[in-house]
PDB file of C-alpha atoms in Angstrom:
ATOM      1  CA  MET A   1       0.000   0.000   0.000  1.00 69.00           C
ATOM      2  CA  ALA A   2       1.332   3.391  -0.981  1.00 82.00           C
ATOM      3  CA  ILE A   3       0.266   5.454   1.997  1.00 92.00           C
ATOM      4  CA  ARG A   4       3.482   7.467   2.411  1.00 94.00           C
ATOM      5  CA  PRO A   5       3.585   8.876  -1.171  1.00 93.00           C
ATOM      6  CA  LEU A   6      -0.116   9.735  -0.864  1.00 95.00           C
ATOM      7  CA  ILE A   7       0.503  11.693   2.340  1.00 95.00           C
ATOM      8  CA  PHE A   8       3.508  13.485   0.842  1.00 95.00           C
ATOM      9  CA  GLY A   9       1.507  14.347  -2.270  1.00 96.00           C
ATOM     10  CA  ILE A  10      -1.391  15.744  -0.252  1.00 96.00           C
ATOM     11  CA  LEU A  11       1.012  17.799   1.892  1.00 97.00           C
ATOM     12  CA  PHE A  12       2.804  19.144  -1.179  1.00 97.00           C
ATOM     13  CA  VAL A  13      -0.434  20.161  -2.890  1.00 97.00           C
ATOM     14  CA  SER A  14      -1.813  21.734   0.312  1.00 97.00           C
ATOM     15  CA  VAL A  15       1.366  23.789   0.828  1.00 96.00           C
ATOM     16  CA  PHE A  16       1.195  24.906  -2.805  1.00 95.00           C
ATOM     17  CA  VAL A  17      -2.455  25.934  -2.417  1.00 94.00           C
ATOM     18  CA  VAL A  18      -1.712  27.825   0.821  1.00 92.00           C
ATOM     19  CA  ILE A  19       1.085  29.766  -0.901  1.00 91.00           C
ATOM     20  CA  ILE A  20      -1.205  30.697  -3.802  1.00 87.00           C
ATOM     21  CA  LEU A  21      -3.996  31.768  -1.446  1.00 86.00           C
ATOM     22  CA  SER A  22      -1.626  33.857   0.662  1.00 84.00           C
ATOM     23  CA  ILE A  23      -0.433  35.670  -2.470  1.00 81.00           C
ATOM     24  CA  ILE A  24      -4.002  36.324  -3.598  1.00 77.00           C
ATOM     25  CA  TRP A  25      -5.217  37.306  -0.122  1.00 76.00           C
ATOM     26  CA  VAL A  26      -3.833  40.842  -0.158  1.00 69.00           C
ATOM     27  CA  ASP A  27      -6.098  43.550   1.191  1.00 59.00           C
ATOM     28  CA  THR A  28      -6.014  46.269  -1.461  1.00 57.00           C
ATOM     29  CA  SER A  29      -8.517  48.525   0.335  1.00 58.00           C
ATOM     30  CA  HIS A  30      -5.784  49.998   2.541  1.00 60.00           C
ATOM     31  CA  PRO A  31      -2.792  51.881   1.142  1.00 61.00           C
ATOM     32  CA  ILE A  32       0.534  50.168   1.618  1.00 63.00           C
ATOM     33  CA  HIS A  33       2.384  53.338   2.658  1.00 66.00           C
ATOM     34  CA  GLN A  34       0.745  55.628   5.175  1.00 63.00           C
ATOM     35  CA  PRO A  35       2.446  58.929   5.942  1.00 64.00           C
ATOM     36  CA  ASP A  36       3.901  59.322   9.409  1.00 66.00           C
ATOM     37  CA  PRO A  37       1.766  61.825  11.361  1.00 69.00           C
ATOM     38  CA  LEU A  38       4.834  63.070  13.253  1.00 69.00           C
ATOM     39  CA  SER A  39       6.947  63.706  10.172  1.00 63.00           C
ATOM     40  CA  PRO A  40       7.577  67.356   9.274  1.00 66.00           C
ATOM     41  CA  THR A  41       5.650  68.769   6.361  1.00 63.00           C
ATOM     42  CA  ALA A  42       7.302  69.796   3.116  1.00 62.00           C
ATOM     43  CA  PRO A  43       8.502  73.436   2.982  1.00 62.00           C
ATOM     44  CA  GLY A  44       6.176  74.322   0.098  1.00 58.00           C
ATOM     45  CA  ALA A  45       3.054  72.814   1.655  1.00 55.00           C
ATOM     46  CA  ALA A  46       1.302  75.587   3.551  1.00 59.00           C
ATOM     47  CA  GLN A  47      -1.624  74.841   5.792  1.00 61.00           C
ATOM     48  CA  PRO A  48      -4.790  76.761   4.840  1.00 63.00           C
ATOM     49  CA  GLY A  49      -5.769  79.282   7.461  1.00 60.00           C
ATOM     50  CA  PRO A  50      -6.552  82.928   8.039  1.00 65.00           C
ATOM     51  CA  VAL A  51      -4.359  85.406   6.218  1.00 61.00           C
ATOM     52  CA  GLN A  52      -2.623  87.889   8.510  1.00 62.00           C
TER      53      GLN A  52
END
């Protein structure tokens, strides 16, 4: 009886399927890079406000 090759085949296919699903399962609703809230702003970017 070929039980050991059957188990190795099932494990190989399941690992392959898990890798494919992990590549597909990427949440694209959130941006990958979010700006740091504590980082300084660029010199040319002025905040809108009252003119003095």
